[in-house]
Structure formats: structure tokens, C-alpha cells
Coordinates of C-alpha atoms and ligand atoms in Angstrom, one line a residue:
M13 CA -24.4 -6.9 -59.4
N14 CA -26.7 -8.6 -56.7
T15 CA -29.0 -9.9 -59.5
Y16 CA -26.1 -11.3 -61.3
I17 CA -24.7 -12.9 -58.2
E18 CA -28.1 -14.5 -57.4
R19 CA -28.4 -15.8 -61.0
L20 CA -24.9 -17.1 -60.6
V21 CA -25.5 -18.8 -57.2
S22 CA -28.6 -20.5 -58.7
K23 CA -26.1 -22.4 -60.9
I24 CA -24.1 -23.8 -58.0
R25 CA -25.3 -27.0 -56.4
P26 CA -23.3 -29.4 -54.1
E27 CA -22.4 -31.4 -57.2
T28 CA -21.7 -28.7 -59.6
R29 CA -18.2 -29.0 -61.4
I30 CA -16.6 -25.7 -60.8
T31 CA -13.3 -24.8 -62.2
V32 CA -11.4 -21.5 -61.3
L33 CA -8.5 -19.9 -63.1
T34 CA -6.7 -17.1 -61.1
G35 CA -4.2 -14.5 -62.0
A36 CA -2.3 -11.9 -60.0
G37 CA -5.4 -9.7 -59.4
V38 CA -6.4 -12.3 -56.7
S39 CA -3.2 -11.6 -54.7
A40 CA -3.4 -7.8 -55.1
A41 CA -5.3 -7.4 -51.9
S42 CA -2.5 -9.2 -50.1
G43 CA -0.2 -6.4 -51.3
V44 CA 1.4 -8.6 -54.0
P45 CA 2.2 -6.4 -57.0
T46 CA 0.5 -7.5 -60.2
F47 CA 2.3 -7.8 -63.4
R48 CA 0.7 -4.9 -65.4
G49 CA -0.9 -2.8 -62.7
P50 CA 0.2 0.7 -61.9
D51 CA 2.8 -0.6 -59.5
G52 CA 3.2 -3.8 -61.6
L53 CA 6.2 -6.1 -61.5
W54 CA 6.9 -5.5 -65.1
R55 CA 6.8 -1.8 -64.8
K56 CA 10.3 -1.9 -63.2
Y57 CA 11.5 -4.6 -65.6
R58 CA 10.7 -5.8 -69.1
P59 CA 9.4 -9.3 -69.1
E60 CA 12.0 -10.3 -71.9
S61 CA 14.6 -8.9 -69.8
L62 CA 13.9 -11.1 -66.8
A63 CA 11.3 -13.9 -67.2
T64 CA 13.1 -15.9 -70.1
P65 CA 15.7 -18.7 -70.3
E66 CA 17.8 -16.3 -72.4
A67 CA 17.8 -13.6 -69.8
F68 CA 18.8 -16.2 -67.1
Q69 CA 21.6 -17.4 -69.4
R70 CA 22.8 -13.8 -70.0
D71 CA 22.5 -12.6 -66.4
P72 CA 21.6 -15.1 -63.7
K73 CA 22.5 -12.8 -61.0
L74 CA 20.0 -10.0 -62.1
V75 CA 17.2 -12.6 -62.7
W76 CA 17.8 -14.1 -59.2
E77 CA 18.0 -10.7 -57.6
W78 CA 14.4 -10.1 -59.0
Y79 CA 13.1 -13.5 -57.8
D80 CA 14.9 -13.3 -54.5
W81 CA 13.3 -9.7 -53.9
R82 CA 9.9 -11.3 -54.8
R83 CA 10.3 -14.1 -52.4
Q84 CA 11.4 -11.7 -49.6
T85 CA 8.3 -9.6 -50.4
L86 CA 6.1 -12.7 -50.3
V87 CA 7.0 -13.9 -46.9
T88 CA 5.6 -10.7 -45.5
K89 CA 2.2 -11.2 -47.1
R90 CA -0.8 -13.1 -46.2
P91 CA -3.7 -14.7 -48.1
N92 CA -6.7 -12.4 -48.5
R93 CA -10.5 -13.1 -48.5
A94 CA -10.4 -14.1 -52.2
H95 CA -7.9 -17.0 -51.4
E96 CA -10.0 -18.0 -48.2
V97 CA -13.3 -18.2 -50.2
L98 CA -11.7 -20.3 -52.9
A99 CA -10.2 -22.5 -50.2
A100 CA -13.6 -23.0 -48.7
W101 CA -15.1 -23.9 -52.1
G102 CA -12.5 -26.5 -52.5
E103 CA -13.6 -28.0 -49.2
R104 CA -17.3 -27.8 -49.9
Y105 CA -17.6 -28.9 -53.5
P106 CA -16.2 -32.3 -54.5
N107 CA -15.8 -31.3 -58.2
F108 CA -14.1 -28.1 -57.6
I109 CA -10.7 -27.5 -59.4
L110 CA -8.4 -24.4 -59.0
I111 CA -5.8 -23.5 -61.6
T112 CA -3.7 -20.6 -60.9
Q113 CA -1.1 -18.7 -63.0
N114 CA 0.3 -17.2 -59.7
V115 CA 3.6 -18.6 -58.4
D116 CA 3.2 -16.9 -55.1
G117 CA 1.8 -19.9 -53.0
L118 CA -0.9 -17.8 -51.3
H119 CA -3.6 -20.2 -52.5
E120 CA -1.9 -23.0 -50.7
R121 CA -1.2 -21.0 -47.6
A122 CA -5.0 -20.2 -47.5
G123 CA -5.7 -24.0 -47.4
S124 CA -6.6 -24.8 -51.1
Q125 CA -5.4 -28.5 -51.8
N126 CA -4.2 -30.0 -55.2
V127 CA -3.7 -26.5 -56.8
I128 CA -2.8 -26.8 -60.4
R129 CA 0.1 -24.5 -60.7
F130 CA -0.1 -23.5 -64.4
H131 CA 3.2 -21.6 -64.2
G132 CA 5.0 -23.4 -61.5
S133 CA 6.0 -21.9 -58.1
I134 CA 8.5 -19.3 -57.1
W135 CA 9.1 -21.7 -54.0
E136 CA 10.3 -24.5 -56.1
V137 CA 13.9 -24.5 -57.8
L138 CA 15.7 -26.9 -60.1
C139 CA 19.3 -27.4 -61.3
W140 CA 20.0 -25.2 -64.3
N141 CA 22.1 -28.0 -65.7
N142 CA 19.5 -30.7 -64.9
C143 CA 22.3 -32.5 -63.1
P144 CA 21.9 -36.3 -62.7
L145 CA 22.3 -36.0 -58.9
S146 CA 19.6 -33.6 -58.3
P147 CA 15.7 -34.5 -58.1
G148 CA 13.6 -32.9 -61.0
R149 CA 12.6 -30.0 -59.0
W150 CA 12.6 -29.4 -55.2
W151 CA 11.0 -27.0 -52.6
D152 CA 13.5 -24.3 -51.3
E153 CA 12.1 -21.5 -49.0
T154 CA 15.3 -19.9 -48.2
V155 CA 14.8 -16.2 -47.9
P156 CA 17.0 -14.4 -48.5
F157 CA 19.4 -16.6 -50.5
P158 CA 22.8 -16.2 -48.7
E159 CA 24.4 -16.2 -52.2
I160 CA 23.1 -14.8 -55.4
P161 CA 22.9 -16.6 -57.9
P162 CA 22.2 -19.6 -55.5
K163 CA 24.0 -22.8 -56.3
C164 CA 22.9 -26.4 -56.9
P165 CA 23.8 -28.5 -53.8
H166 CA 24.3 -31.5 -56.1
C167 CA 26.7 -30.2 -58.8
N168 CA 27.6 -26.6 -57.5
G169 CA 26.2 -25.3 -60.8
L170 CA 23.3 -22.8 -60.8
I171 CA 19.7 -23.5 -59.7
R172 CA 16.7 -21.6 -61.4
P173 CA 13.3 -20.7 -60.1
G174 CA 10.7 -23.4 -60.8
V175 CA 8.5 -21.1 -62.8
V176 CA 7.5 -21.3 -66.4
W177 CA 9.3 -18.4 -68.4
F178 CA 8.1 -16.8 -71.7
G179 CA 9.0 -19.1 -74.5
E180 CA 8.9 -22.1 -72.2
G181 CA 6.2 -24.8 -72.5
I182 CA 3.7 -25.7 -69.8
D183 CA 4.4 -29.0 -68.0
P184 CA 2.7 -31.5 -70.0
E185 CA 0.9 -33.1 -67.0
V186 CA -0.2 -29.7 -65.8
M187 CA -1.6 -28.9 -69.3
R188 CA -3.4 -32.2 -69.3
L189 CA -4.9 -31.8 -65.8
S190 CA -5.9 -28.2 -66.9
I191 CA -7.6 -29.2 -70.1
E192 CA -9.4 -32.0 -68.2
A193 CA -10.8 -29.4 -65.8
L194 CA -12.4 -27.6 -68.7
D195 CA -15.1 -30.1 -68.8
C196 CA -17.1 -28.3 -66.1
D197 CA -20.4 -26.6 -65.4
V198 CA -19.1 -23.2 -64.2
F199 CA -15.7 -21.7 -65.0
F200 CA -14.5 -18.6 -63.2
T201 CA -11.6 -16.5 -64.5
I202 CA -10.5 -14.3 -61.6
G203 CA -8.1 -11.4 -61.4
T204 CA -6.2 -11.9 -64.7
S205 CA -5.6 -9.7 -67.6
S206 CA -6.2 -12.7 -70.0
L207 CA -3.2 -11.6 -72.0
V208 CA -0.8 -14.5 -71.5
Y209 CA -1.2 -17.7 -73.5
P210 CA -1.9 -20.5 -73.3
A211 CA -3.5 -19.7 -69.8
A212 CA -5.7 -17.1 -71.5
S213 CA -7.2 -19.7 -73.9
L214 CA -8.6 -21.9 -71.1
V215 CA -11.7 -20.0 -70.5
H216 CA -12.6 -19.9 -74.2
E217 CA -12.2 -23.8 -74.5
A218 CA -14.2 -24.2 -71.3
K219 CA -17.0 -22.0 -72.9
R220 CA -16.8 -24.1 -76.1
R221 CA -17.3 -27.1 -74.0
G222 CA -20.5 -25.7 -72.5
A223 CA -19.4 -24.2 -69.3
F224 CA -21.1 -21.2 -67.9
T225 CA -18.2 -18.7 -67.9
V226 CA -17.7 -15.8 -65.2
E227 CA -15.1 -13.2 -65.1
I228 CA -14.3 -11.3 -61.8
N229 CA -12.0 -8.4 -62.4
I230 CA -11.8 -4.8 -61.5
E231 CA -11.6 -3.8 -65.2
A232 CA -12.6 -5.2 -68.6
T233 CA -10.2 -7.6 -70.2
P234 CA -10.0 -9.0 -73.9
A235 CA -12.2 -11.9 -72.4
S236 CA -14.9 -9.9 -71.0
G237 CA -17.2 -9.5 -73.9
L238 CA -17.0 -13.2 -74.8
L239 CA -18.2 -14.6 -71.4
D240 CA -21.5 -15.2 -69.9
F241 CA -20.9 -13.0 -66.8
A242 CA -18.4 -10.2 -66.3
L243 CA -18.6 -9.2 -62.5
Q244 CA -16.6 -6.0 -62.2
G245 CA -15.1 -5.5 -58.7
P246 CA -12.2 -6.6 -56.5
A247 CA -12.1 -10.4 -56.2
E248 CA -11.8 -10.2 -52.4
E249 CA -15.1 -8.3 -52.3
V250 CA -17.1 -10.1 -55.1
L251 CA -16.1 -13.5 -53.9
E252 CA -17.2 -12.7 -50.4
R253 CA -20.6 -11.4 -51.7
V254 CA -21.1 -14.7 -53.6
E255 CA -20.0 -16.7 -50.7
R256 CA -22.6 -14.9 -48.5
V257 CA -25.5 -15.6 -50.9
I258 CA -24.4 -19.3 -51.1
L259 CA -24.4 -19.5 -47.3
M260 CA -27.7 -17.7 -47.0
G261 CA -29.3 -20.3 -49.5
R262 CA -27.8 -23.2 -47.6
R263 CA -29.3 -21.9 -44.3
K264 CA -32.7 -21.5 -46.1
D265 CA -32.6 -25.0 -47.5
Q266 CA -31.7 -26.4 -44.0
N267 CA -34.3 -24.2 -42.3
P268 CA -36.9 -23.4 -44.8
H269 CA -38.7 -21.1 -42.2
T270 CA -35.7 -18.9 -41.7
P271 CA -36.8 -15.3 -42.2
S272 CA -34.5 -13.6 -44.8
P273 CA -32.4 -10.7 -43.2
Ligands
BV8_27 C1 4.6 -20.6 -74.4 C2 5.6 -17.1 -64.4 C3 5.5 -22.0 -76.3 C4 7.0 -16.5 -64.2 C5 4.5 -16.0 -66.3 C6 1.8 -13.4 -79.2 C7 0.5 -13.9 -79.0 C8 0.1 -14.9 -78.2 C9 1.2 -15.6 -77.4 C10 2.4 -15.2 -77.6 C11 2.8 -14.1 -78.3 N1 4.2 -13.9 -78.3 C12 4.5 -14.8 -77.3 C13 3.6 -15.5 -76.9 C14 3.7 -16.6 -76.0 C15 3.8 -15.9 -74.5 C16 2.8 -14.9 -74.3 O1 1.5 -15.2 -74.1 N2 3.2 -13.6 -74.4 C17 2.2 -12.5 -74.1 C18 2.8 -11.4 -73.4 C19 1.7 -12.0 -75.5 N3 3.5 -17.1 -73.6 C20 4.5 -18.0 -73.3 O2 5.6 -17.7 -73.6 C21 4.2 -19.1 -72.6 N4 4.7 -20.3 -73.2 O3 3.9 -20.0 -75.3 O4 5.5 -21.4 -74.9 C22 6.1 -23.3 -76.3 C23 5.1 -24.4 -76.3 C24 5.7 -25.6 -76.2 C25 7.1 -25.7 -76.1 C26 8.0 -24.5 -75.9 C27 7.4 -23.4 -76.0 C28 4.5 -19.2 -71.3 C29 4.0 -17.9 -70.6 C30 4.4 -18.0 -69.0 C31 5.1 -16.7 -68.5 N5 5.2 -16.8 -67.0 N6 4.7 -16.2 -65.0 C32 6.9 -15.4 -63.1 O5 5.8 -15.1 -62.4 O6 7.9 -14.7 -62.8 S1 3.4 -15.0 -66.9 C33 2.8 -14.0 -65.7 O7 1.9 -13.0 -66.4 C34 1.6 -14.7 -64.8 O8 2.0 -16.0 -64.5 C35 0.4 -14.7 -65.6 O9 0.3 -15.8 -66.4 C36 0.6 -13.6 -66.7 C37 -0.4 -12.6 -66.7 O10 -0.5 -12.1 -65.5 P1 -1.8 -11.9 -64.7 O11 -1.9 -12.8 -63.6 O12 -3.2 -11.9 -65.6 O13 -1.6 -10.5 -64.0 P2 -1.7 -9.0 -64.7 O14 -1.0 -8.1 -63.8 O15 -1.4 -9.0 -66.2 O16 -3.2 -8.8 -64.6 C38 -3.8 -8.6 -63.3 C39 -5.3 -8.6 -63.5 O17 -5.9 -8.4 -62.3 C40 -5.6 -7.2 -64.2 O18 -6.7 -7.6 -65.3 C41 -6.3 -6.4 -63.2 O19 -7.3 -5.6 -63.7 C42 -6.8 -7.4 -62.1 N7 -6.9 -7.0 -60.8 C43 -6.1 -6.2 -60.1 N8 -6.5 -6.2 -58.9 C44 -7.7 -7.0 -58.7 C45 -7.9 -7.5 -60.0 N9 -8.9 -8.4 -60.2 C46 -9.7 -8.6 -59.3 N10 -9.5 -8.1 -58.1 C47 -8.5 -7.3 -57.7 N11 -8.3 -6.9 -56.4

């Protein structure tokens, strides 16, 4: 793995255009259940039964019970080393873009700026009736909601979570920014099963456009065999190792006579 990490780091310069796509695996070390892992969120519920507009129409209370439970869980969690390293890269590299499929907000809590939230945020809500008095969507961190399903303060109808459900399109501006970010030198896909589209198509388009593509995951995914590097291991450990090699290299550049440890 070290040789791979050294070869990867040799491709990273201050001006390198780096784009990262993350999935639930990046939040796993924070104790946030993934979707398809052994304790996965979907294990208890079927995606069709909860994360779709039809499910919400049919049973808004059940859907909100699931999201309110996830929000209550999230407030007890903290960003882990994977989030922290990615936030540091966002500071260090001017051409760094982070796209996440996660709706948990942990990247922002770790300090990442301008995160492209491909599937929205569990901390945003919008009026289910799109009532004219309500803003498009707004931030609401109420935990727990005193009333389930919560009501729109502007029309007393229902509000819905500000996430993208199955069968819903990606916000056009989010999609535009994400596609623009595929013109990069190095594309990382980290902690995602690469099963949900169109998010799973991003890494392939980045490769087609000439990016060096790297996957970090604890297991193989449908994308693994198509990428330049598949680094197998927990994101919080692999990213820490990559960061350490980067920092060692920077120290050497600044003090060429530093003996390597
Ligand atoms: C759309 C927000 C059209 C909500 C989510 C057949 C073929 C292809 C596509 C389809 C199809 N049938 C239907 C579709 C479309 C569908 C889809 O892709 N379905 C899949 C299941 C086949 N997609 C859609 O519906 C999308 N919309 O197509 O719309 C359209 C277009 C225009 C106009 C109208 C309509 C919208 C999909 C968005 C769904 N919303 N989330 C919420 O969170 O409640 S999806 C949700 O699951 C996540 O956001 C994420 O995107 C997705 C996948 O989850 P992952 O993040 O990858 O997590 P997972 O648990 O799966 O994997 C974790 C990984 O981490 C694993 O690989 C594991 O090994 C690894 N890991 C674990 N620990 C670690 C680790 N890795 C590193 N370190 C660790 N420590």
C-alpha cells in the first residue's frame, strides 16, 4: 500500500486539481450507520419504503420518524479523521472540490467549505406544498421535532427533508458544478458502494476526461476494477497515511537536508 500511496502523492502538487466524491463510508468511523453495511440504514427499512416521494405521500409520519431518528443520532456524532484530512486539503489546495453523497453535514462540521451536497442535506427542509410564502428551502436543526410530521411555519402544511429521494432528479446547479469538477487531475471516490446513480457515474466520466482515479474503500466495488488505484482500507486510516506522506514531502522540500525518519 505504501508504494501506491507514494506514487499517488507524487501526482499531488500545490496546483493539482483534486476532486473528491464521498459516500457513507467516510462517516462510518463517526458511528453513522452506512446504507448497506451490516448495521446499514436500509437493513431496517427498504429504500422504496422510506426514501421516495411516494412513500412520503403515503406515510409522512413514518418517513419523518426515520429522518428525525437519523437527525437525533447525528447530533451525538463527530467528524472523524477522514473528514478532517479532506477539510485540510480544501484549505491547502486551491483547486480542490469536495462532492458528497452524504446528507449528514459532517464534512462542514470538520471545516470543509463549499461542499457540493449531491443529495442535499438532512438539516435542510422545504415546504411539501412549495407554498408561496416559504423560501425554496431553509436550514432547520430542531432535534427532536416536537411534532411528527413537522409543519410548514408558512402554510401549516407539511415540510419534507431537503434530501434527494429515489426517483428525484439532482438539483440542476449541483449537477452542473459536479460535472464541471470532473475536469480534474486526480479524482478520489471514497467510502461509497458506487451503486446509486447518477453519483456513481461521476468517477467514470472523470476518468474519461483524463483524471487519475483513486478509490478508497474497505472492500471492492463495481468501480474498483475500472480505476487507476483501488486503495483498500478504512478512509480514516488511508487518508491519514496519504496526508502523512504529503506532509513529509513538504518538509523535505522546505528543508532538503532533513533526514527521513
Ligand atoms: C434519479 C439521500 C432520475 C436520501 C440517497 C437502475 C439502474 C441505475 C439507476 C437506477 C436504477 N433504478 C433506479 C435507478 C435510479 C436510482 C438508483 O441509482 N437506484 C440504485 C439503488 C440502483 N437513482 C435515483 O433515483 C436518483 N435519481 O435517478 O432520478 C430523474 C432524473 C431527472 C428527473 C427526475 C428523475 C437519486 C438517488 C438519490 C437517493 N438518495 N440519499 C437519504 O440519505 O435519506 S442515496 C444514498 O445511498 C446515499 O446518498 C448514497 O448516494 C447512496 C449510496 O450510499 P453510499 O454512500 O455509497 O453508502 P453505502 O452504504 O451504499 O456504501 C458504503 C460504502 O462505504 C461501502 O462500499 C463500504 O464498503 C464502504 N465503507 C464502509 N466503511 C468504510 C468504507 N469505506 C472506507 N472507509 C470506511 N471506514
